Amino acid sequence: MTTQNARPTASAIQPPGPGDLRLIVRDQPMSLAAHVAHYGPVPLHAARPSALIAEVERAGLTGRGGAAFPTGRKLRAVATANSGRSTAVVVANGSESEPASSKDAVLLTRSPHLVLDGVALAAEAIGAARAYLCVAARGSLVQSLADALAERDRARLAHVPIEVIGGPDGYLPGQETALVSVLNGGRPMPSFVPPRPSDKGVRRQPTLVLNVETLAQVALIARYGAAWFRSVGSDASPGSALVTVSGGVGRPGVREIPLGTPLGEVLRRSGLSSPAQAVLTGGYFGAWLPLPAAFGVPVSAPGLRAAGASLGAGVLAVLPDTACGLAETARVTGYLASQSAGQCGPCRNGMPALAEAMNWIAFGQPDTDVIRWARQVTELITGRGACHLPDGAAGLVTTALAVFSAELRAHARAGPCERTRRPAVLPIPQLSS
Amino acid sequence: MSHEPEDRPVPQSPRDLELRVNPIACDAHGVCIELLPELIVADPWGYPLIRPGPVPLRLQALARRAVADCPTLALLLAERPAGRPEAARRQVRPNR
Ligand SMILES: Cc1cc2nc3c(=O)[nH]c(=O)nc-3n(C[C@H](O)[C@H](O)[C@H](O)COP(=O)(O)O)c2cc1C
Ligand code: SF4
């Protein structure tokens, strides 16, 4: 793909090699000048902008916002819905509602221009007229991204107008139909599909909702191509991804990994030393995996799916031996229940029921009836909300009851042990109501 | 999650139809549960649980009636996406 608004010559730039970091290359915010010097100019104004869609399809990029949906297919769906018009809208999802994730905030802070490049390139590829970049209003991102956009204006980098939107706190505002609702002036509540945002989203126009890391990957594919993208990772799951490692590790934080790296290797690189019993993968709508049994599981969407878990938002939260997995799960389930929009009957009734059952299992002395009820509620809420919130809570509880089965028996026999009274490993956001 | 276009061709055979609930619109009036107990039962909170799989031909007329009679128009008779396993557990495709 060629470029017209080049300043440094593209040929002088070496694409990142196999061992190099791709997405976050500085521990400071990268200025536009440093960004262009490192990655080369933004390949905007291509002769055939839609060629990028085929390149993304060839790359095999999947969404980094949670569902690992093929990005090329989504781009094509919106481009098709938009064909003959140019009213489509791009929504870059940087809400990062997942409490144990910080990869999107770190990416937006250190590499803002890579994400903005991705927004501009995706907009050009589908023929969109405008774009929104949604982040949490709380924090400094709204300001730092406005500064980055001003930097681009000063450099006369011409592309679709991008508006930074500071969204509300909470777990639901990051869900794509809730995001669309906020942009339409409504409340942060999911809506029933169809219509999908790709057909009718912001102002009822075809709307492309992509996670900000996904868009940064699009910016790299536009520069260096699909073959380069696939030169790390595995065939089934090409490329790299950002993960947020937290909990019982010596060096918690965000790191970029080749997809398919064994879980044990990722955790060891993050300084896993003391004994750990399990890891929460994906996020709070994710799944528990036992340690060390799961050390060999490839960290990738298909690898984790085969192990009964998910890559989700790239969360890997390690549970040390000193903590109680049932108590952690009960607290997270209570948090998720508090975040229900209360729009769907099975979610409005089932989420509190699940949280109550989990509380009793963790902090009471559960009999078989309570455990059976908890399992039954997970089945009753799965797939029965307009959004995936109840499914996520169900998966979390189901895997907790399996991975922490020894604790479950111990609680049933003798009640909770003193580990349930230790400080929580998984952060629970302050509930604002 | 599926992103297939919503305007699929008209169903060719009775196997192609399935019931879906819009859980946001549903207020647990239970009209559908009364009309179509073969396919719809109440969960512990009174909300409709739908038997997975296609609507049998002999029940399609009743299914249409249930759709029309729902006070909040929350019951939908939709075309079954191709390739859906016969015993799919989900009645709705939540959006992620
Ligand atoms: C309850 C809930 C919360 C979500 N929160 C986020 C979020 O904070 N950020 C995000 O990118 N995706 C979030 N998602 C996923 C989005 O709905 C959407 O699938 C995603 O932004 C699409 O981007 P991708 O294709 O690049 O993954 C959430 C989904 C659910 C069900
Ligand atoms: S499933 Fe729950 S959180 Fe999602 S839209 Fe329905 S009520 Fe709201």
Coordinates of C-alpha atoms and ligand atoms in Angstrom, one line a residue:
Chain A
M1 CA 0.0 0.0 0.0
T2 CA 1.4 3.3 -1.0
T3 CA 1.3 6.7 0.7
Q4 CA 1.1 10.2 -0.5
N5 CA 1.5 12.3 2.6
A6 CA 4.9 10.9 3.3
R7 CA 7.5 12.8 5.1
P8 CA 10.3 10.4 6.1
T9 CA 10.7 8.0 3.1
A10 CA 8.9 4.8 3.7
S11 CA 11.9 2.8 2.5
A12 CA 14.0 4.0 5.4
I13 CA 11.7 2.3 7.9
Q14 CA 12.3 -1.3 9.0
P15 CA 9.1 -3.1 10.1
P16 CA 9.4 -4.6 13.6
G17 CA 11.2 -8.0 13.4
P18 CA 9.9 -11.2 14.9
G19 CA 11.3 -10.6 18.4
D20 CA 10.4 -6.9 18.4
L21 CA 7.4 -5.3 20.2
R22 CA 4.8 -4.1 17.7
L23 CA 2.2 -2.1 19.6
I24 CA 3.8 -0.4 22.6
V25 CA 7.4 0.3 21.9
R26 CA 8.1 3.2 24.5
D27 CA 7.4 3.5 28.1
Q28 CA 6.5 7.1 27.5
P29 CA 3.8 8.6 25.3
M30 CA 5.0 8.6 21.7
S31 CA 4.7 11.9 19.9
L32 CA 3.5 12.0 16.3
A33 CA 7.1 12.7 15.1
A34 CA 8.5 9.8 17.1
H35 CA 5.6 7.6 15.9
V36 CA 6.2 8.4 12.2
A37 CA 9.9 8.0 12.6
H38 CA 9.4 4.5 14.1
Y39 CA 6.6 3.1 12.0
G40 CA 6.8 5.2 8.9
P41 CA 4.1 7.5 7.5
V42 CA 0.4 6.8 7.8
P43 CA -0.5 5.0 4.5
L44 CA -3.7 7.1 4.0
H45 CA -5.2 8.1 0.7
A46 CA -4.4 4.8 -0.9
A47 CA -5.5 4.4 -4.5
R48 CA -8.0 1.7 -3.5
P49 CA -8.7 2.1 0.2
S50 CA -11.0 -1.0 0.3
A51 CA -8.0 -3.2 -0.5
L52 CA -7.2 -2.9 3.2
I53 CA -10.2 -5.0 4.0
A54 CA -8.8 -7.9 1.9
E55 CA -5.4 -7.5 3.6
V56 CA -7.0 -7.6 7.1
E57 CA -8.8 -10.8 6.0
R58 CA -5.6 -12.4 4.8
A59 CA -3.9 -11.4 8.0
G60 CA -6.5 -13.3 10.0
L61 CA -6.9 -10.6 12.6
T62 CA -9.6 -11.2 15.2
G63 CA -11.1 -8.6 17.6
R64 CA -9.3 -7.9 20.8
G65 CA -12.4 -6.5 22.6
G66 CA -13.6 -9.9 23.8
A67 CA -15.3 -12.0 21.2
A68 CA -12.4 -12.6 18.9
F69 CA -14.7 -11.9 15.9
P70 CA -12.9 -11.9 12.5
T71 CA -12.1 -8.2 11.9
G72 CA -12.0 -8.5 8.1
R73 CA -15.5 -9.9 8.0
K74 CA -16.8 -7.1 10.2
L75 CA -15.1 -4.4 8.0
R76 CA -16.6 -6.0 5.0
A77 CA -20.1 -6.2 6.5
V78 CA -20.1 -2.5 7.3
A79 CA -18.6 -1.6 3.9
T80 CA -21.3 -3.5 2.2
A81 CA -24.1 -1.9 4.3
N82 CA -22.5 1.4 3.5
S83 CA -22.1 0.9 -0.2
G84 CA -23.5 3.6 -2.4
R85 CA -23.5 5.9 0.5
S86 CA -20.7 7.3 2.7
T87 CA -22.6 7.7 6.0
A88 CA -21.0 5.0 7.9
V89 CA -19.5 5.6 11.3
V90 CA -16.4 4.2 13.0
V91 CA -16.5 3.7 16.8
A92 CA -13.2 2.9 18.4
N93 CA -14.0 1.1 21.7
G94 CA -11.5 2.1 24.4
S95 CA -14.0 1.9 27.2
E96 CA -12.0 -1.0 28.9
S97 CA -14.8 -1.8 31.3
E98 CA -13.0 -4.9 32.4
P99 CA -11.6 -4.1 36.0
A100 CA -8.6 -6.4 35.6
S101 CA -7.6 -5.1 32.2
S102 CA -5.4 -2.1 31.5
K103 CA -4.1 -2.9 28.1
D104 CA -6.3 -0.4 26.2
A105 CA -5.4 2.5 28.6
V106 CA -1.7 1.7 28.3
L107 CA -1.9 1.4 24.5
L108 CA -3.8 4.7 24.2
T109 CA -1.4 6.4 26.5
R110 CA 1.9 5.2 25.0
S111 CA 0.9 4.7 21.3
P112 CA -2.1 7.0 20.7
H113 CA -1.1 7.6 17.1
L114 CA -1.2 3.9 16.2
V115 CA -4.8 3.7 17.4
L116 CA -5.7 7.0 15.6
D117 CA -4.0 5.7 12.4
G118 CA -6.2 2.6 12.7
V119 CA -9.3 4.6 13.1
A120 CA -8.5 6.8 10.1
L121 CA -7.5 3.8 7.9
A122 CA -10.6 1.8 8.9
A123 CA -12.8 4.8 8.1
E124 CA -11.2 5.2 4.7
A125 CA -11.5 1.5 3.9
I126 CA -15.2 1.4 4.6
G127 CA -16.0 4.9 3.4
A128 CA -17.0 6.3 6.8
A129 CA -17.7 10.0 7.2
R130 CA -16.9 10.3 10.9
A131 CA -15.4 8.5 13.8
Y132 CA -15.6 8.4 17.6
L133 CA -13.0 7.2 20.1
C134 CA -14.7 6.2 23.3
V135 CA -12.8 6.1 26.5
A136 CA -13.6 6.3 30.2
A137 CA -14.4 9.9 31.2
R138 CA -12.6 9.3 34.4
G139 CA -8.8 9.5 34.0
S140 CA -6.6 11.5 31.7
L141 CA -7.2 9.8 28.4
V142 CA -9.8 12.3 27.1
Q143 CA -7.2 15.1 27.4
S144 CA -4.2 13.2 26.2
L145 CA -6.1 11.9 23.1
A146 CA -7.4 15.4 22.4
D147 CA -3.8 16.6 22.5
A148 CA -2.7 13.8 20.1
L149 CA -5.5 14.8 17.7
A150 CA -4.3 18.5 17.9
E151 CA -0.8 17.3 17.1
R152 CA -2.2 15.6 13.9
D153 CA -4.0 18.7 12.9
R154 CA -0.9 20.8 13.3
A155 CA 1.0 18.3 11.1
R156 CA -1.9 18.6 8.5
L157 CA -2.5 14.9 8.7
A158 CA -5.8 14.9 6.8
H159 CA -8.3 12.1 7.6
V160 CA -11.9 11.6 8.8
P161 CA -12.8 13.7 11.8
I162 CA -12.3 11.8 15.1
E163 CA -14.1 12.9 18.2
V164 CA -13.0 11.7 21.6
I165 CA -15.9 10.8 23.9
G166 CA -15.6 10.3 27.6
G167 CA -18.1 7.6 28.6
P168 CA -19.7 6.6 31.9
D169 CA -18.1 4.2 34.4
G170 CA -19.4 0.6 34.7
Y171 CA -19.2 -2.7 33.1
L172 CA -22.0 -2.3 30.5
P173 CA -21.0 0.9 28.7
G174 CA -18.2 -1.0 26.8
Q175 CA -20.8 -3.3 25.2
E176 CA -21.1 -2.3 21.6
T177 CA -24.9 -1.6 21.5
A178 CA -24.6 0.2 24.8
L179 CA -21.9 2.4 23.3
V180 CA -24.0 3.1 20.2
S181 CA -26.9 4.1 22.6
V182 CA -24.6 6.5 24.4
L183 CA -23.5 8.0 21.1
N184 CA -27.2 8.4 20.1
G185 CA -27.8 10.4 23.3
G186 CA -29.3 7.5 25.2
R187 CA -28.4 5.6 28.3
P188 CA -25.5 3.1 28.4
M189 CA -27.8 0.1 27.9
P190 CA -27.4 -2.7 25.4
S191 CA -30.2 -3.1 22.9
F192 CA -31.7 -6.2 21.2
V193 CA -30.2 -7.2 17.9
P194 CA -31.1 -7.2 15.1
P195 CA -30.5 -4.5 14.0
R196 CA -26.8 -5.0 14.5
P197 CA -24.6 -1.8 14.7
S198 CA -23.0 -2.9 11.4
D199 CA -26.4 -2.3 9.8
K200 CA -27.9 0.4 11.9
G201 CA -25.9 2.0 14.7
V202 CA -25.0 5.6 15.4
R203 CA -27.7 7.8 13.9
R204 CA -29.1 4.6 12.3
Q205 CA -26.1 4.5 10.0
P206 CA -23.9 1.4 9.4
T207 CA -21.4 1.5 12.3
L208 CA -18.1 -0.3 12.7
V209 CA -17.3 -1.0 16.4
L210 CA -13.8 -2.2 17.0
N211 CA -11.6 -2.4 20.0
V212 CA -8.7 0.1 20.1
E213 CA -6.1 -2.6 20.1
T214 CA -7.8 -4.2 17.0
L215 CA -7.5 -0.8 15.3
A216 CA -3.8 -0.5 16.2
Q217 CA -3.3 -3.9 14.6
V218 CA -5.2 -2.6 11.5
A219 CA -2.7 0.3 11.3
L220 CA 0.2 -2.2 11.4
I221 CA -1.3 -4.4 8.7
A222 CA -1.9 -1.4 6.5
R223 CA 1.8 -0.5 6.7
Y224 CA 3.5 -3.9 6.6
G225 CA 0.9 -6.3 5.2
A226 CA -0.7 -9.6 6.1
A227 CA 2.4 -11.8 5.7
W228 CA 4.3 -9.6 8.1
F229 CA 1.4 -9.8 10.6
R230 CA 1.4 -13.6 10.4
S231 CA 5.1 -13.9 10.9
V232 CA 4.6 -14.2 14.6
G233 CA 1.9 -16.2 16.4
S234 CA 0.5 -19.5 15.2
D235 CA -1.3 -20.4 12.0
A236 CA -4.6 -20.8 13.8
S237 CA -4.1 -17.6 15.7
P238 CA -1.6 -15.3 13.9
G239 CA -0.1 -12.1 15.2
S240 CA 0.5 -10.7 18.6
A241 CA -1.8 -9.5 21.4
L242 CA -1.7 -7.4 24.5
V243 CA -2.4 -9.1 27.8
T244 CA -2.8 -7.7 31.3
V245 CA -1.2 -10.0 33.8
S246 CA -2.1 -9.4 37.5
G247 CA -2.5 -11.0 40.9
G248 CA 0.1 -13.4 42.2
V249 CA 3.0 -12.4 39.9
G250 CA 6.2 -10.4 40.6
R251 CA 5.9 -8.2 37.5
P252 CA 2.3 -7.5 36.9
G253 CA 1.3 -5.3 33.9
V254 CA 0.6 -5.2 30.2
R255 CA 2.7 -7.2 27.9
E256 CA 2.6 -8.0 24.2
I257 CA 2.8 -11.7 23.4
P258 CA 2.9 -13.8 20.2
L259 CA -0.5 -15.5 20.1
G260 CA -0.2 -19.1 21.0
T261 CA 2.6 -18.6 23.6
P262 CA 2.0 -21.2 26.4
L263 CA 0.3 -19.8 29.4
G264 CA 3.1 -21.0 31.7
E265 CA 5.7 -19.0 29.7
V266 CA 3.6 -15.9 29.8
L267 CA 3.1 -16.1 33.5
R268 CA 6.8 -16.9 34.1
R269 CA 7.8 -13.9 32.1
S270 CA 5.6 -11.9 34.4
G271 CA 7.4 -13.2 37.4
L272 CA 5.3 -16.1 38.6
S273 CA 7.3 -17.5 41.4
S274 CA 5.2 -18.4 44.5
P275 CA 2.7 -21.3 44.2
A276 CA -0.5 -20.4 42.4
Q277 CA -3.6 -22.4 42.2
A278 CA -5.5 -20.9 39.2
V279 CA -5.7 -18.2 36.7
L280 CA -8.7 -16.2 35.6
T281 CA -8.6 -15.8 31.8
G282 CA -10.4 -13.4 29.6
G283 CA -11.9 -11.1 32.2
Y284 CA -14.7 -11.1 34.7
F285 CA -16.9 -12.7 32.1
G286 CA -14.1 -15.2 31.6
A287 CA -13.1 -18.6 33.0
W288 CA -10.9 -20.1 35.7
L289 CA -8.2 -22.5 34.7
P290 CA -6.2 -24.6 37.2
L291 CA -2.5 -24.2 37.7
P292 CA -0.1 -25.7 37.0
A293 CA -2.3 -28.0 34.9
A294 CA -3.0 -25.3 32.4
F295 CA 0.6 -24.1 31.9
G296 CA 0.7 -25.7 28.4
V297 CA -2.5 -24.1 27.2
P298 CA -1.7 -21.7 24.3
V299 CA -2.7 -18.1 25.0
S300 CA -4.9 -17.5 21.9
A301 CA -8.6 -17.4 21.3
P302 CA -8.7 -21.0 19.8
G303 CA -6.2 -22.3 22.4
L304 CA -8.1 -21.0 25.4
R305 CA -11.4 -22.0 23.9
A306 CA -10.3 -25.6 23.5
A307 CA -9.4 -25.5 27.2
G308 CA -12.9 -24.3 28.1
A309 CA -11.8 -20.7 28.6
S310 CA -11.5 -17.6 26.4
L311 CA -8.9 -14.9 25.5
G312 CA -11.6 -12.3 26.1
A313 CA -9.9 -8.9 26.7
G314 CA -6.6 -10.6 27.4
V315 CA -6.9 -10.7 31.2
L316 CA -4.7 -13.2 33.0
A317 CA -5.2 -12.8 36.8
V318 CA -3.2 -15.2 38.9
L319 CA -4.7 -16.6 42.1
P320 CA -2.0 -17.3 44.6
D321 CA -2.3 -20.3 47.0
T322 CA -3.1 -18.0 49.8
A323 CA -6.4 -16.8 48.4
C324 CA -9.9 -18.5 48.1
G325 CA -11.1 -18.9 44.5
L326 CA -14.7 -19.3 45.7
A327 CA -14.6 -16.0 47.7
E328 CA -13.0 -14.2 44.7
T329 CA -15.7 -15.6 42.4
A330 CA -18.5 -14.6 44.8
R331 CA -17.2 -11.0 44.9
V332 CA -16.9 -10.8 41.1
T333 CA -20.4 -12.3 40.6
G334 CA -21.8 -9.8 43.0
Y335 CA -20.1 -7.0 41.0
L336 CA -21.4 -8.4 37.7
A337 CA -24.9 -8.7 39.2
S338 CA -24.7 -5.0 40.3
Q339 CA -23.9 -4.1 36.7
S340 CA -27.0 -5.7 35.1
A341 CA -29.0 -3.2 33.3
G342 CA -32.1 -4.9 34.6
Q343 CA -33.7 -4.9 31.2
C344 CA -34.0 -8.6 30.7
G345 CA -36.0 -10.8 33.1
P346 CA -33.6 -13.8 33.3
C347 CA -30.7 -11.4 34.0
R348 CA -32.6 -9.1 36.4
N349 CA -33.7 -12.2 38.4
G350 CA -30.9 -14.7 37.7
M351 CA -27.9 -12.5 38.3
P352 CA -28.8 -11.6 42.0
A353 CA -29.8 -15.3 42.5
L354 CA -26.4 -16.4 41.2
A355 CA -24.6 -13.9 43.4
E356 CA -26.5 -15.0 46.5
A357 CA -25.8 -18.6 45.8
M358 CA -22.1 -17.9 45.3
N359 CA -22.0 -15.9 48.5
W360 CA -23.5 -18.8 50.4
I361 CA -21.0 -21.2 48.7
A362 CA -18.1 -19.0 49.6
F363 CA -18.9 -17.6 53.0
G364 CA -21.6 -20.0 54.3
Q365 CA -21.7 -23.7 54.6
P366 CA -23.2 -24.8 51.3
D367 CA -25.3 -28.0 51.1
T368 CA -25.8 -29.9 47.9
D369 CA -29.1 -28.1 47.2
V370 CA -27.4 -24.7 47.1
I371 CA -24.7 -26.0 44.8
R372 CA -27.3 -27.6 42.5
W373 CA -29.3 -24.3 42.5
A374 CA -26.2 -22.3 41.5
R375 CA -25.6 -24.7 38.6
Q376 CA -29.2 -24.5 37.6
V377 CA -29.2 -20.7 37.6
T378 CA -26.1 -20.7 35.4
E379 CA -28.0 -22.7 32.9
L380 CA -31.1 -20.6 33.2
I381 CA -29.4 -17.3 32.4
T382 CA -27.0 -18.5 29.7
G383 CA -28.0 -17.1 26.3
R384 CA -31.1 -15.4 27.7
G385 CA -30.0 -11.8 27.9
A386 CA -29.9 -9.2 25.2
C387 CA -26.1 -9.0 25.9
H388 CA -23.5 -11.4 27.1
L389 CA -23.3 -10.2 30.7
P390 CA -25.3 -13.2 32.1
D391 CA -23.4 -15.7 30.0
G392 CA -20.1 -14.3 31.3
A393 CA -21.2 -14.6 34.9
A394 CA -22.5 -18.1 34.3
G395 CA -19.2 -19.2 32.7
L396 CA -17.2 -17.7 35.6
V397 CA -19.3 -19.6 38.2
T398 CA -19.3 -22.8 36.3
T399 CA -15.6 -22.9 36.0
A400 CA -15.1 -21.8 39.6
L401 CA -17.2 -24.7 40.8
A402 CA -15.1 -27.1 38.7
V403 CA -11.6 -25.7 39.4
F404 CA -12.2 -25.1 43.1
S405 CA -14.1 -28.4 43.7
A406 CA -11.8 -29.3 46.6
E407 CA -12.6 -26.0 48.4
L408 CA -16.3 -26.5 47.6
R409 CA -16.2 -29.9 49.4
A410 CA -14.2 -28.3 52.3
H411 CA -16.8 -25.5 52.6
A412 CA -19.6 -28.0 52.5
R413 CA -18.0 -30.0 55.3
A414 CA -16.6 -27.3 57.6
G415 CA -17.6 -23.9 56.3
P416 CA -15.2 -21.3 54.9
C417 CA -11.6 -21.3 56.0
E418 CA -9.6 -18.3 56.9
R419 CA -8.4 -17.7 53.3
T420 CA -11.9 -16.3 52.6
R421 CA -11.0 -13.4 54.9
R422 CA -7.8 -12.5 53.1
P423 CA -7.7 -9.3 51.0
A424 CA -9.3 -9.7 47.6
V425 CA -6.9 -10.5 44.7
L426 CA -9.4 -9.4 42.0
P427 CA -10.2 -5.7 42.1
I428 CA -13.8 -4.8 42.6
P429 CA -14.7 -1.3 41.4
Q430 CA -16.4 1.0 43.9
L431 CA -20.0 0.6 43.2
S432 CA -21.6 4.0 42.6
S433 CA -25.2 3.4 43.8
Chain B
M1 CA -21.5 -14.2 17.7
S2 CA -22.7 -14.1 14.1
H3 CA -22.6 -11.3 11.6
E4 CA -24.6 -12.9 8.8
P5 CA -26.8 -10.4 7.0
E6 CA -30.3 -10.2 8.5
D7 CA -32.1 -10.3 5.1
R8 CA -31.8 -14.0 4.4
P9 CA -33.9 -15.6 1.7
V10 CA -37.5 -16.7 2.5
P11 CA -37.4 -20.1 4.4
Q12 CA -37.6 -23.0 2.1
S13 CA -38.9 -25.6 4.6
P14 CA -40.7 -25.7 8.0
R15 CA -37.4 -26.7 9.6
D16 CA -36.1 -23.2 9.0
L17 CA -38.2 -21.4 11.6
E18 CA -37.4 -20.9 15.3
L19 CA -38.8 -18.9 18.1
R20 CA -36.8 -16.2 19.8
V21 CA -37.5 -13.9 22.7
N22 CA -36.5 -10.3 22.8
P23 CA -35.6 -10.3 26.5
I24 CA -35.6 -6.6 26.8
A25 CA -39.2 -6.4 25.6
C26 CA -40.5 -9.4 27.5
D27 CA -42.4 -8.7 30.7
A28 CA -43.3 -12.3 31.6
H29 CA -47.0 -11.9 30.8
G30 CA -46.9 -15.6 30.0
V31 CA -49.4 -15.5 27.1
C32 CA -47.0 -17.6 24.9
I33 CA -46.5 -20.1 27.7
E34 CA -50.3 -20.7 27.8
L35 CA -50.6 -20.9 24.1
L36 CA -47.7 -23.1 23.3
P37 CA -46.7 -25.3 26.3
E38 CA -45.2 -27.8 23.9
L39 CA -42.4 -25.3 23.0
I40 CA -42.5 -22.7 25.8
V41 CA -42.3 -23.2 29.5
A42 CA -41.8 -20.7 32.4
D43 CA -38.5 -20.4 34.2
P44 CA -38.5 -19.9 38.0
W45 CA -39.2 -16.2 37.5
G46 CA -42.0 -16.6 35.0
Y47 CA -40.0 -15.8 31.9
P48 CA -40.3 -18.0 28.8
L49 CA -37.8 -20.7 28.2
I50 CA -37.9 -21.9 24.6
R51 CA -37.3 -25.5 23.5
P52 CA -34.2 -25.4 21.3
G53 CA -34.5 -26.4 17.7
P54 CA -36.8 -25.7 14.8
V55 CA -40.6 -25.1 15.3
P56 CA -42.3 -28.3 14.1
L57 CA -44.7 -27.8 11.1
R58 CA -47.8 -28.8 13.1
L59 CA -47.1 -26.1 15.7
Q60 CA -46.3 -23.3 13.3
A61 CA -49.8 -21.8 13.2
L62 CA -49.9 -21.7 17.0
A63 CA -46.4 -20.2 17.1
R64 CA -47.6 -17.4 14.8
R65 CA -50.6 -16.9 17.0
A66 CA -48.3 -16.6 20.1
V67 CA -46.2 -14.1 18.3
A68 CA -49.2 -12.0 17.4
D69 CA -50.8 -12.2 20.9
C70 CA -47.7 -11.3 23.0
P71 CA -48.8 -8.0 24.7
T72 CA -45.3 -6.6 24.4
L73 CA -44.5 -8.1 21.0
A74 CA -41.4 -9.8 22.5
L75 CA -41.8 -13.2 20.8
L76 CA -40.3 -13.5 17.4
L77 CA -40.5 -16.2 14.8
A78 CA -37.3 -16.0 12.9
E79 CA -35.5 -17.9 10.2
R80 CA -33.0 -20.4 11.6
P81 CA -29.5 -19.5 10.6
A82 CA -28.1 -22.2 8.4
G83 CA -25.7 -24.7 10.0
R84 CA -27.1 -24.2 13.5
P85 CA -26.6 -27.6 15.3
E86 CA -29.9 -29.4 15.9
A87 CA -29.8 -29.3 19.7
A88 CA -28.4 -25.8 20.1
R89 CA -28.9 -24.7 23.7
R90 CA -29.3 -21.0 23.0
Q91 CA -32.5 -19.5 21.9
V92 CA -31.1 -16.1 21.4
R93 CA -27.9 -14.8 20.0
P94 CA -26.7 -12.3 22.6
N95 CA -24.5 -9.7 21.4
R96 CA -21.0 -9.5 22.7
Ligands
LIG1 C1 -20.8 -6.4 29.1 C2 -19.9 -6.2 28.0 C3 -18.8 -5.3 28.1 C4 -17.9 -5.0 27.1 N1 -16.9 -4.1 27.3 C5 -16.1 -3.9 26.3 C6 -15.0 -2.9 26.5 O1 -14.9 -2.3 27.5 N2 -14.1 -2.7 25.4 C7 -14.2 -3.4 24.2 O2 -13.5 -3.2 23.3 N3 -15.2 -4.3 24.1 C8 -16.1 -4.6 25.1 N4 -17.1 -5.5 24.9 C9 -17.2 -6.1 23.5 C10 -17.9 -5.2 22.5 O3 -19.3 -5.4 22.6 C11 -17.5 -5.4 21.1 O4 -17.7 -6.8 20.8 C12 -16.1 -5.1 20.8 O5 -15.8 -3.7 21.1 C13 -15.8 -5.2 19.3 O6 -14.5 -5.0 19.0 P1 -13.5 -6.1 18.4 O7 -14.2 -6.8 17.3 O8 -12.3 -5.3 18.0 O9 -13.2 -7.1 19.5 C14 -18.0 -5.7 25.9 C15 -19.0 -6.7 25.8 C16 -19.9 -7.0 26.8 C17 -21.0 -8.0 26.6
SF4_2 S1 -28.6 -9.2 29.7 FE1 -28.6 -8.0 31.5 S2 -27.1 -6.5 31.2 FE2 -27.4 -7.4 29.2 S3 -29.0 -6.1 28.3 FE3 -30.1 -7.7 29.4 S4 -30.5 -6.9 31.5 FE4 -29.0 -5.6 30.5

